[in-house]
């Protein structure tokens, strides 16, 4: 194994470690939303510091590889992809932290009926599945799996689109729970962005393995 | 019309089939890099463009090499005229044991130019073209051997330019130079392509990336891939090209 191969392998390992941390944040976010457990919410917020430290480390590793090894072709595309995935992961971590803050600040448990009606828990699971699948695609260098992510995002979009009217109806009937309802709408919006981040990462995986640019195309044709 | 075009070129050193069916078209005013491991045929291929391989015994060429649409291996081609049109710079700087001025004037004199004023003009222009003028203007009558390696190599490029070729062949022109001299030669190549068509053999992948418009990868006498340099170094089509440029060959 060449020196560059070792560096690239270590970069991949660090990226996967960061990815697992972010996925853990999301999993705990789901848990905290069901149980309204503020301890779990605080745990998510504390993980965020490690996520940020990892982001800086991966950035610096990429910079070193560019400077010292002048990667080309698939190696170059890999480092470029990791650089962008790194940003996507950090933002996903921020989203999980944002959800945790809503749980932390919520005065009362979320109304179970509202959770059910908005399908937010289903959405949360779908977002987690997307993140798991895109990580698997990255680990296995599987572009077929990466491409499946685009279809998975449809459910997130669908739930997000329906959320506004459901929340508006709920507020009309329950004017005392406006704050809670708005928190939930914000969580739904954030989960929709998790789906976007996962799609961006899937695009980067296809870019680095196949040298194909899917950006801005996937919305038009998910079969590319 | 392409500046240089090779059509199904095969070249043999005795029993050794050194180049196998090479077809490449090179546009005017571009830099083309030939890359590949030692012994892949890239230097042999380069030397076909000014018939340098004619000097080697027991060699055989099949196919055609056209420069400005003319088959340079056709009967009746004047090889001296061809070499005036296709200059060459080698791996190690090879100035003649003459003054700096005479090194550059040499090609003009052997081509029968006797007009002193014309010679002087051409020498000065050529030395200026290679950005060496400020460094040598006060010592034109000193021996070329007094110059540094990098200066000598630029002097050799000036010598090639003095006879006003339209094509310059470079065979690893910076492999014996330090990074500063290398950067100067690379900068020069970049500037020269406005007036000349340049074909360069290099083992330095980053150099090929920095200075060439197109890159051809040779392996065991075959042309594996020839494409825009950006494509070669970002998403080569052939796995063998990718393995070579990423250092995973063999």
Coordinates of C-alpha atoms in Angstrom, one line a residue:
Chain A
X1 CA 0.0 0.0 0.0
X2 CA 1.5 3.4 -1.0
X3 CA 1.9 6.3 1.4
X4 CA -1.0 8.1 -0.3
X5 CA -3.2 5.0 0.0
X6 CA -2.6 4.9 3.7
X7 CA -3.5 8.6 4.0
X8 CA -6.7 8.1 2.0
X9 CA -7.7 5.1 4.1
X10 CA -7.2 7.1 7.3
X11 CA -9.2 10.0 5.8
X12 CA -12.0 7.6 5.0
X13 CA -11.9 6.1 8.6
X14 CA -12.0 9.6 10.1
X15 CA -15.0 10.5 7.9
X16 CA -16.8 7.4 8.8
X17 CA -16.2 8.1 12.5
X18 CA -17.6 11.6 12.1
X19 CA -20.6 10.1 10.2
X20 CA -21.3 7.7 13.0
X21 CA -21.2 10.5 15.5
X22 CA -23.7 12.5 13.5
X23 CA -26.0 9.5 13.0
X24 CA -25.8 8.9 16.7
X25 CA -27.0 12.5 17.2
X26 CA -29.9 11.9 15.0
X27 CA -30.8 8.6 16.7
X28 CA -30.7 10.3 20.1
X29 CA -32.8 13.1 18.6
X30 CA -35.5 10.7 17.7
X31 CA -35.3 9.1 21.1
X32 CA -35.5 12.5 22.9
X33 CA -38.5 13.5 20.8
X34 CA -40.4 10.4 21.8
X35 CA -39.5 10.5 25.4
X36 CA -39.1 14.3 25.7
X37 CA -36.0 13.4 27.8
X38 CA -34.0 16.6 28.3
X39 CA -30.9 14.6 29.4
X40 CA -30.7 13.0 25.9
X41 CA -31.1 16.4 24.4
X42 CA -28.2 17.7 26.4
X43 CA -26.1 14.7 25.3
X44 CA -26.8 15.5 21.7
X45 CA -25.7 19.1 22.3
X46 CA -22.5 17.9 24.0
X47 CA -21.7 15.5 21.0
X48 CA -21.8 18.5 18.8
X49 CA -18.4 19.7 20.2
X50 CA -16.8 16.4 19.1
X51 CA -18.5 16.7 15.6
X52 CA -17.0 20.2 15.2
X53 CA -13.5 18.9 16.2
X54 CA -13.8 16.1 13.7
X55 CA -14.9 18.5 11.0
X56 CA -11.7 20.5 11.6
X57 CA -9.6 17.4 11.6
X58 CA -11.0 16.1 8.3
X59 CA -10.6 19.5 6.7
X60 CA -7.0 19.6 7.8
X61 CA -6.3 16.1 6.6
X62 CA -7.7 17.0 3.2
X63 CA -5.6 20.1 3.0
X64 CA -2.5 18.1 3.9
X65 CA -3.2 15.5 1.2
X66 CA -3.7 18.2 -1.4
X67 CA -0.5 19.9 -0.4
X68 CA 1.8 16.9 0.1
X69 CA 0.5 14.3 -2.4
X70 CA -1.0 16.3 -5.3
X71 CA -3.8 13.7 -5.8
X72 CA -5.2 13.2 -9.3
X73 CA -8.1 11.3 -10.9
X74 CA -10.1 9.1 -8.5
X75 CA -7.9 10.1 -5.5
X76 CA -8.5 13.8 -6.3
X77 CA -12.2 13.2 -6.6
X78 CA -12.2 11.3 -3.3
X79 CA -10.6 14.1 -1.4
X80 CA -12.9 16.7 -3.0
X81 CA -15.9 14.5 -2.1
X82 CA -14.8 14.1 1.5
X83 CA -14.2 17.8 1.8
X84 CA -17.9 18.4 0.8
X85 CA -19.3 15.4 2.7
X86 CA -17.5 16.8 5.8
X87 CA -19.4 20.0 5.5
X88 CA -22.7 18.2 4.9
X89 CA -22.0 16.1 8.0
X90 CA -21.2 19.1 10.2
X91 CA -24.5 20.8 9.0
X92 CA -26.5 17.6 9.7
X93 CA -24.9 17.6 13.2
X94 CA -26.1 21.2 13.6
X95 CA -29.6 20.2 12.6
X96 CA -29.6 17.4 15.2
X97 CA -28.4 19.9 17.8
X98 CA -31.2 22.3 16.8
X99 CA -33.8 19.6 17.3
X100 CA -32.3 18.8 20.7
X101 CA -32.6 22.5 21.7
X102 CA -36.3 22.4 20.9
X103 CA -36.7 19.4 23.1
X104 CA -34.6 21.0 25.8
X105 CA -36.7 24.2 25.8
X106 CA -40.1 22.7 25.4
X107 CA -42.3 23.3 28.4
X108 CA -44.5 20.2 27.9
X109 CA -44.4 17.0 26.0
X110 CA -45.4 17.2 22.4
X111 CA -49.0 16.3 21.8
X112 CA -49.0 12.6 20.7
X113 CA -51.9 13.2 18.3
X114 CA -50.0 16.0 16.7
X115 CA -46.9 13.8 16.3
X116 CA -49.1 11.2 14.7
X117 CA -50.9 13.6 12.4
X118 CA -47.8 15.3 11.2
X119 CA -46.0 12.0 10.7
X120 CA -42.9 13.6 12.2
X121 CA -41.6 10.4 13.8
X122 CA -42.0 8.5 10.4
X123 CA -40.1 11.4 8.8
X124 CA -37.4 11.2 11.5
X125 CA -36.9 7.5 10.8
X126 CA -36.8 8.0 7.1
X127 CA -34.1 10.7 7.5
X128 CA -32.1 8.4 9.7
X129 CA -32.5 5.6 7.2
X130 CA -31.2 7.9 4.5
X131 CA -28.2 8.8 6.5
X132 CA -27.5 5.1 7.3
X133 CA -27.8 4.1 3.7
X134 CA -25.6 6.9 2.3
X135 CA -23.0 6.0 4.9
X136 CA -23.2 2.3 3.8
X137 CA -22.8 3.5 0.2
X138 CA -19.7 5.5 1.2
X139 CA -18.2 2.6 3.1
X140 CA -18.8 0.0 0.3
X141 CA -18.2 2.5 -2.5
X142 CA -21.7 1.4 -3.8
X143 CA -23.1 4.0 -6.3
X144 CA -26.2 1.8 -6.8
X145 CA -27.1 2.3 -3.2
X146 CA -26.1 6.0 -3.3
X147 CA -28.6 6.5 -6.1
X148 CA -31.4 4.9 -4.1
X149 CA -31.2 7.8 -1.6
X150 CA -32.8 10.2 -4.1
X151 CA -36.0 8.2 -4.1
X152 CA -36.0 7.9 -0.3
X153 CA -36.1 11.7 0.0
X154 CA -39.6 11.7 -1.6
X155 CA -41.3 10.7 1.7
X156 CA -39.5 13.6 3.5
X157 CA -40.6 16.1 0.9
X158 CA -44.2 14.8 1.1
X159 CA -44.4 15.0 4.9
X160 CA -42.8 18.4 4.8
X161 CA -45.3 19.7 2.2
X162 CA -48.3 18.6 4.2
X163 CA -47.0 19.9 7.5
X164 CA -48.0 23.6 7.2
X165 CA -51.7 23.0 6.8
X166 CA -51.8 20.3 9.6
X167 CA -50.0 22.6 12.0
X168 CA -52.2 25.6 11.0
X169 CA -55.3 23.5 11.7
X170 CA -53.9 22.4 15.0
X171 CA -53.1 25.9 16.1
X172 CA -56.7 27.1 15.3
X173 CA -58.1 24.3 17.4
X174 CA -55.4 24.5 20.2
X175 CA -54.5 28.2 20.5
X176 CA -52.8 27.4 23.8
X177 CA -50.2 25.2 22.2
X178 CA -49.0 27.5 19.5
X179 CA -45.4 27.4 20.7
X180 CA -45.3 23.6 20.7
X181 CA -46.8 23.4 17.3
X182 CA -44.3 25.9 15.8
X183 CA -41.4 23.9 17.4
X184 CA -42.7 20.8 15.7
X185 CA -43.0 22.6 12.4
X186 CA -39.4 23.7 12.8
X187 CA -38.3 20.2 13.5
X188 CA -40.1 19.0 10.3
X189 CA -38.3 21.7 8.3
X190 CA -35.0 20.6 9.8
X191 CA -35.6 17.0 9.0
X192 CA -36.3 17.9 5.4
X193 CA -32.9 19.5 5.3
X194 CA -31.3 16.3 6.7
X195 CA -32.7 14.7 3.6
X196 CA -31.1 17.4 1.4
X197 CA -27.7 16.9 3.1
X198 CA -28.0 13.1 2.6
X199 CA -28.7 13.6 -1.1
X200 CA -25.8 15.9 -1.5
X201 CA -23.5 13.3 0.1
X202 CA -24.9 10.6 -2.3
X203 CA -24.1 12.9 -5.2
X204 CA -20.5 13.3 -3.9
X205 CA -20.2 9.5 -3.7
X206 CA -21.3 9.0 -7.3
X207 CA -19.0 11.9 -8.3
X208 CA -15.9 10.4 -6.8
X209 CA -16.5 6.8 -7.9
X210 CA -18.0 7.4 -11.4
X211 CA -16.7 10.9 -12.2
X212 CA -20.4 11.8 -12.9
X213 CA -21.9 15.1 -11.7
X214 CA -25.5 14.6 -10.6
X215 CA -25.9 18.0 -8.9
X216 CA -29.0 19.8 -9.9
X217 CA -30.0 16.8 -12.1
X218 CA -31.4 14.5 -9.5
X219 CA -34.5 16.6 -8.9
X220 CA -35.4 16.2 -12.6
X221 CA -34.5 12.6 -13.0
X222 CA -33.7 10.3 -10.2
X223 CA -32.9 7.4 -12.5
X224 CA -29.6 8.9 -13.8
Chain B
X1 CA -6.0 21.0 -40.6
X2 CA -4.0 19.7 -37.7
X3 CA -0.4 21.0 -37.1
X4 CA 0.8 17.4 -36.5
X5 CA -1.0 14.3 -37.4
X6 CA 0.3 10.7 -37.0
X7 CA -1.7 8.0 -38.8
X8 CA -1.3 4.4 -37.7
X9 CA 2.4 4.8 -36.9
X10 CA 4.3 1.6 -36.2
X11 CA 8.0 1.8 -35.4
X12 CA 10.5 -1.0 -35.0
X13 CA 14.1 -1.1 -33.6
X14 CA 15.2 -4.3 -35.3
X15 CA 12.9 -7.0 -34.0
X16 CA 11.5 -4.7 -31.3
X17 CA 8.1 -3.3 -32.0
X18 CA 8.5 0.0 -30.2
X19 CA 5.4 1.9 -31.3
X20 CA 2.1 0.2 -32.1
X21 CA -0.4 1.8 -34.4
X22 CA -0.2 5.3 -33.0
X23 CA -2.7 7.9 -34.3
X24 CA -2.7 11.3 -32.7
X25 CA -3.7 14.7 -34.0
X26 CA -2.1 17.8 -32.5
X27 CA -3.6 21.3 -32.9
X28 CA -1.5 24.3 -33.7
X29 CA -0.3 26.5 -30.8
X30 CA -1.0 23.9 -28.1
X31 CA 1.2 22.0 -25.7
X32 CA 0.9 18.3 -25.8
X33 CA 2.5 16.2 -23.0
X34 CA 3.6 12.6 -23.7
X35 CA 3.7 10.6 -20.5
X36 CA 4.3 7.0 -19.6
X37 CA 6.8 4.7 -17.8
X38 CA 10.4 4.4 -19.1
X39 CA 10.6 2.4 -22.3
X40 CA 6.9 3.0 -23.2
X41 CA 7.9 4.6 -26.5
X42 CA 7.1 8.3 -25.8
X43 CA 10.6 9.6 -26.6
X44 CA 10.8 7.4 -29.7
X45 CA 7.5 8.9 -30.8
X46 CA 8.7 12.5 -30.1
X47 CA 11.9 11.9 -32.1
X48 CA 9.8 10.8 -35.2
X49 CA 8.6 14.4 -35.6
X50 CA 12.0 15.7 -36.7
X51 CA 13.2 12.4 -38.0
X52 CA 15.8 12.0 -35.3
X53 CA 15.4 8.3 -35.4
X54 CA 16.7 8.2 -39.0
X55 CA 20.1 8.4 -37.3
X56 CA 19.6 5.0 -35.7
X57 CA 20.4 2.0 -37.8
X58 CA 18.1 -0.9 -38.4
X59 CA 14.9 1.0 -37.7
X60 CA 11.7 0.9 -39.6
X61 CA 8.6 3.1 -39.7
X62 CA 5.1 2.3 -41.0
X63 CA 2.3 4.7 -41.2
X64 CA 2.3 8.5 -41.8
X65 CA 3.4 11.6 -39.9
X66 CA 2.0 14.8 -41.4
X67 CA 3.2 18.2 -40.4
X68 CA 1.0 21.0 -41.9
X69 CA -0.5 18.3 -44.0
X70 CA 2.8 17.1 -45.5
X71 CA 4.1 13.6 -45.0
X72 CA 7.5 14.2 -43.5
X73 CA 8.7 10.7 -44.4
X74 CA 7.7 11.0 -48.1
X75 CA 10.4 10.7 -50.7
X76 CA 12.0 14.0 -51.5
X77 CA 11.5 15.6 -48.1
X78 CA 14.4 17.8 -47.2
X79 CA 15.3 16.7 -43.7
X80 CA 17.4 19.8 -43.0
X81 CA 14.4 22.0 -43.7
X82 CA 12.2 19.7 -41.6
X83 CA 14.6 20.2 -38.6
X84 CA 14.6 23.9 -39.2
X85 CA 10.9 23.8 -38.8
X86 CA 10.9 21.4 -35.9
X87 CA 13.3 22.4 -33.1
X88 CA 14.3 20.2 -30.3
X89 CA 15.4 20.6 -26.6
X90 CA 16.9 17.7 -24.7
X91 CA 16.9 16.4 -21.2
X92 CA 20.3 17.8 -20.2
X93 CA 21.3 21.3 -21.3
X94 CA 23.7 20.8 -24.1
X95 CA 25.3 24.2 -25.1
X96 CA 28.2 24.1 -27.5
X97 CA 31.7 25.0 -26.2
X98 CA 31.2 28.5 -27.6
X99 CA 30.1 31.9 -26.3
X100 CA 26.6 32.6 -25.3
X101 CA 26.1 34.7 -28.4
X102 CA 27.6 32.0 -30.7
X103 CA 25.5 29.3 -29.2
X104 CA 22.3 31.0 -30.4
X105 CA 23.8 32.2 -33.6
X106 CA 25.1 28.8 -34.5
X107 CA 21.9 27.5 -36.1
X108 CA 21.7 30.6 -38.2
X109 CA 25.2 30.4 -39.4
X110 CA 25.0 26.7 -40.4
X111 CA 21.9 27.6 -42.3
X112 CA 23.9 30.0 -44.4
X113 CA 22.8 33.3 -42.9
X114 CA 25.7 35.7 -43.0
X115 CA 24.0 39.1 -42.5
X116 CA 25.6 40.2 -39.2
X117 CA 22.7 42.5 -38.3
X118 CA 20.1 39.9 -38.9
X119 CA 22.0 37.4 -36.9
X120 CA 22.4 39.9 -34.0
X121 CA 18.7 40.7 -34.1
X122 CA 17.7 37.1 -34.1
X123 CA 20.1 36.2 -31.2
X124 CA 18.8 39.1 -29.1
X125 CA 15.1 38.4 -29.8
X126 CA 15.6 34.7 -29.1
X127 CA 17.4 35.3 -25.8
X128 CA 14.7 37.8 -24.8
X129 CA 12.0 35.3 -25.7
X130 CA 13.4 32.8 -23.2
X131 CA 13.6 35.6 -20.5
X132 CA 17.3 35.3 -20.3
X133 CA 18.3 38.7 -21.7
X134 CA 18.7 40.5 -18.4
X135 CA 20.8 37.7 -17.0
X136 CA 23.3 37.5 -20.0
X137 CA 23.2 40.8 -21.8
X138 CA 26.6 41.8 -20.3
X139 CA 28.3 38.5 -20.9
X140 CA 27.3 37.5 -24.4
X141 CA 31.0 36.9 -25.3
X142 CA 31.6 34.6 -22.3
X143 CA 31.4 30.8 -22.5
X144 CA 27.9 29.3 -22.3
X145 CA 29.4 26.9 -19.7
X146 CA 29.6 29.7 -17.3
X147 CA 25.8 29.8 -17.0
X148 CA 23.8 27.8 -14.4
X149 CA 22.0 24.6 -15.6
X150 CA 18.7 26.4 -15.7
X151 CA 20.2 29.3 -17.7
X152 CA 21.9 26.8 -20.1
X153 CA 18.6 25.0 -20.7
X154 CA 16.9 28.3 -21.5
X155 CA 19.9 29.2 -23.8
X156 CA 19.3 25.9 -25.6
X157 CA 15.6 26.8 -26.0
X158 CA 16.8 30.2 -27.4
X159 CA 19.1 28.3 -29.8
X160 CA 16.1 26.3 -31.0
X161 CA 14.0 29.4 -31.4
X162 CA 16.6 31.4 -33.4
X163 CA 16.0 29.4 -36.5
X164 CA 12.3 30.2 -36.3
X165 CA 10.7 26.8 -36.1
X166 CA 7.0 26.4 -35.8
X167 CA 7.2 23.2 -33.6
X168 CA 9.4 22.6 -30.6
X169 CA 10.0 19.2 -29.2
X170 CA 11.1 18.9 -25.6
X171 CA 12.4 15.6 -24.2
X172 CA 12.2 15.9 -20.4
X173 CA 13.6 19.5 -20.5
X174 CA 13.5 20.1 -16.8
X175 CA 14.5 16.8 -15.3
X176 CA 18.0 18.0 -14.6
X177 CA 16.9 21.4 -13.2
X178 CA 16.2 22.8 -9.8
X179 CA 12.6 23.9 -8.9
X180 CA 13.2 27.6 -9.7
X181 CA 14.7 26.8 -13.1
X182 CA 12.0 24.3 -13.7
X183 CA 9.4 26.9 -13.0
X184 CA 11.0 29.4 -15.4
X185 CA 11.1 26.8 -18.2
X186 CA 7.5 25.9 -17.5
X187 CA 6.5 29.5 -17.6
X188 CA 8.4 29.9 -20.8
X189 CA 6.6 26.9 -22.4
X190 CA 3.3 28.5 -21.4
X191 CA 4.2 31.7 -23.1
X192 CA 5.8 30.1 -26.2
X193 CA 2.7 28.3 -27.2
X194 CA 1.2 31.5 -28.5
X195 CA 3.7 31.2 -31.4
X196 CA 4.7 27.6 -31.4
X197 CA 3.3 24.1 -31.2
X198 CA 5.0 22.3 -28.4
X199 CA 5.3 18.5 -27.7
X200 CA 6.9 17.6 -24.5
X201 CA 8.0 14.3 -22.9
X202 CA 7.8 14.4 -19.2
X203 CA 8.0 12.1 -16.2
X204 CA 6.6 14.8 -14.0
X205 CA 2.8 14.4 -13.7
X206 CA 2.3 17.7 -12.1
X207 CA 4.3 19.4 -14.9
X208 CA 2.2 17.7 -17.5
X209 CA -0.9 19.0 -15.6
X210 CA 0.5 22.5 -15.3
X211 CA 1.7 23.2 -18.8
X212 CA -0.1 21.0 -21.3
X213 CA -3.4 21.4 -23.1
X214 CA -3.6 17.7 -24.0
X215 CA -1.9 14.6 -22.6
X216 CA -1.1 11.3 -24.3
X217 CA -0.4 8.3 -22.1
X218 CA 1.8 5.6 -23.6
X219 CA 2.4 2.1 -22.3
X220 CA 4.5 -0.6 -23.8
X221 CA 4.5 1.0 -27.2
X222 CA 0.7 1.6 -27.3
X223 CA -1.2 4.8 -27.0
X224 CA -3.6 4.1 -24.1
X225 CA -5.3 7.5 -24.0
X226 CA -5.0 10.9 -25.5
X227 CA -7.3 13.6 -24.2
X228 CA -7.6 17.1 -22.8
X229 CA -5.2 17.3 -19.9
X230 CA -7.9 18.3 -17.5
X231 CA -9.9 15.1 -18.3
X232 CA -6.8 12.9 -18.0
X233 CA -6.0 14.2 -14.5
X234 CA -9.5 14.4 -13.2
X235 CA -11.4 11.5 -14.8
X236 CA -9.3 9.5 -17.2
X237 CA -11.3 7.0 -19.3
X238 CA -8.9 4.2 -19.2
X239 CA -8.1 2.3 -16.0
X240 CA -4.4 1.9 -17.0
X241 CA -4.1 5.7 -17.3
X242 CA -5.7 6.1 -13.8
X243 CA -3.3 3.5 -12.4
X244 CA -0.3 5.2 -13.9
X245 CA -1.1 8.8 -12.9
X246 CA -2.1 7.8 -9.4
X247 CA 1.1 5.8 -9.0
X248 CA -0.6 2.4 -8.7
X249 CA 1.0 0.8 -11.8
X250 CA 2.4 -2.7 -11.9

